[in-house]
């Protein structure tokens, strides 16, 4: 079958990256290059973490596209993990009630779109396959009932909320962080039937900024305990660079070009979109505007259901470095939910000596996207920095996850979740 040139290029980069990274521990990963726009989110809200409450009727929604366009037999299963996403030492039958494998039966062939694809979706959990333990779950999608033939993986949470988590965003007191970072003060009221004697050793907190696992703070331990309440208020706990409101890209229509679009080329079976050049925002003053906190929303002006009627386009990004010169000893990457925040070759921008721009392309579905740029020192992945700047006033969302594991338990229980916002939930300030 004939595939768009941009998809072929993506295939090559995907395979190259897979060979060089096959020993790395990656939780969320796409193993097949023809999979696009894989989403797992709280039902009806594409920006919501995939959280299922035990014994509730609040489902999770799975969506993805197969760009090869044919009908395939996709299955899914769950793997229970500890708080740090290592597989739990339990049998699947210990944490799943019912079938351990399920076939995805809901699909639609694309319509009203130049791009041919098959859209698959599922509502989780199915009544015939229910998680019975709280914790972190890795959702595995695979082909033809063969669990070794992985297609992609996604992270989800199952909570049994029997603790009360209170949190607020505060401005750090340390001078070096006062204007650039945000910090969380939090407390956890444990259930009365829990043995509070050793709670500090048995309870762990994990803090996410904007639903991201790549920069999560793990192993967060309470500062002290007051009766059945754990208090977390040390200056280095829950400390995050605040960043800036994310760059945006409106692709809800390929015909009605938004402010960020420089030009578009329309072909019989494809569309190429060229964006206006971006620049370093580090020195620009802070201005608030609503964003998706790095995420994206599949939506289209020209279709009723954008999930199977939305089209794809090759979107060309351009970044103008200072003085039109490349960064010495550093590489530039796109970073966003659609890149899984991973600085790999698929999202690396390359300097064009002729134009003086860093350039790359992405194959994106109609929707509204957030993104940013990061610089990384060559050979040092831990040296990442954004080209956006950090401002204490920036709007960010935070999720606090509370895990409990007694000395006799074999898995970490997720016993509490709280979500706060830096503009709504901080002292003396709310919108």
Phi, psi and omega in degrees: 000145182277132181237145181308144182305320181296324179292321177300317179298320178296320177306311184298312180296323180298311182295320178301315181294322182298320181291328183274345185242017190290348178259356182281147176276112179234125182279298176269122184207142173259122184264342181246128186289348180270004177269132181222153175051052176277119184232143172223119188206165175299138189308125175083000182219103185292345179262006184264137175302144177285094183239126175244128176270129182308134176064021179257176177246027178261100188277174175244147184246130177248131178219141172198160180244140172254110185286352175282343169079359180264169179270129181230163180263095178264139178234165174221156174213170180244147172232120177284134181236166174279184184297338182257017175066034168261138182304135179287151181275064182221153172285150177305325181292345178283337185232359176238127175261115181109211183289140178270345175231141180223141178271142176273113187255349180267120180209157175217137171284145182298146177220155182060018181235143175292326181280131177271126176204165173246127181261129179244148176209156178208147174257123185243151352279153175286148181300337180268005181206087188248130170295138181243357176237146176279160178143193177272133179236136173261119177271122181250127176254129183218169187257141168056032177073009182257104185295341178279347180264068185291143177254308172197166178232150178221150178265141175216163184237139173238121187242142169242088192284094176240016172233162181247120182252123177244137183208154171210153180269129181234161178276130181299148179273333182298130184304324183288345181244354191303318184261353190239347187235167172232147182228151179251131165261131180215157176220152182230119175269112184279155178296150184295332182276002178273140177289105185278355186299320182240032185297323182299326179280335188259349182248131177235149175243144172235133183242127178251140172254121178055042175066018184264134174266342186291331179241026181296147172267119184248170178055035178281119185250144183298147177288317177199174183234136176236103186057241181263018182244129175263134183247129178239104180213026175286152187294336181259007179263132179067031181262123182228142167300135187282335182068204179217161177305140190289151170297150184234156179216116182262106178244029180294337174223136175273345181266316178272100189283131180278177184299331184277349183270128178273315179199165178218141178243126185251127179241176185297322184235013183200168177223135174247130180240132179247125182270157173294147181299138174268160178227167176297127181256007186303318183271358181281144180292157182283133174226127180279136166208148182298141177216183179257016178054042177092352184266188180217164182226119178282113184204150182215140175286337193253016180212158178279314178240100185292344183292326176239359176248347178290147182260169176248154175216154171276114184257122184259116179265144176224136179234130182261106179285161178303134178061017178057034180241146181289155176286132183277126177069017181224152178243148183249135183227151165283144178220127182185176175298325182287345173260001186059022177060026184256122178279078178242179188298335180295332186243017179276136176267143182245138183284131178257112183297332183285314183270337185078014179249152161277137186223147170199172178226156178222144179265103190239148178273156178305134181168194179239124190238146167251151177199168174211175178244142175232144174256140178225130176297134180300129180082005181221084184299337182279001186264019185296142170215148180274163175254040184242329187093161180234128181223128182307329185285350187301142176280123175221153174252145181231141177239127179253123180248128182248122181246144179229134175216112178287173183291346180253352181286153178255356178213158177278124177270135175269105190253358179193144177221137173222141179236127182230162182233140186291342177263332180271323192244060173220151188302127173072016184209128175199153177227000000 
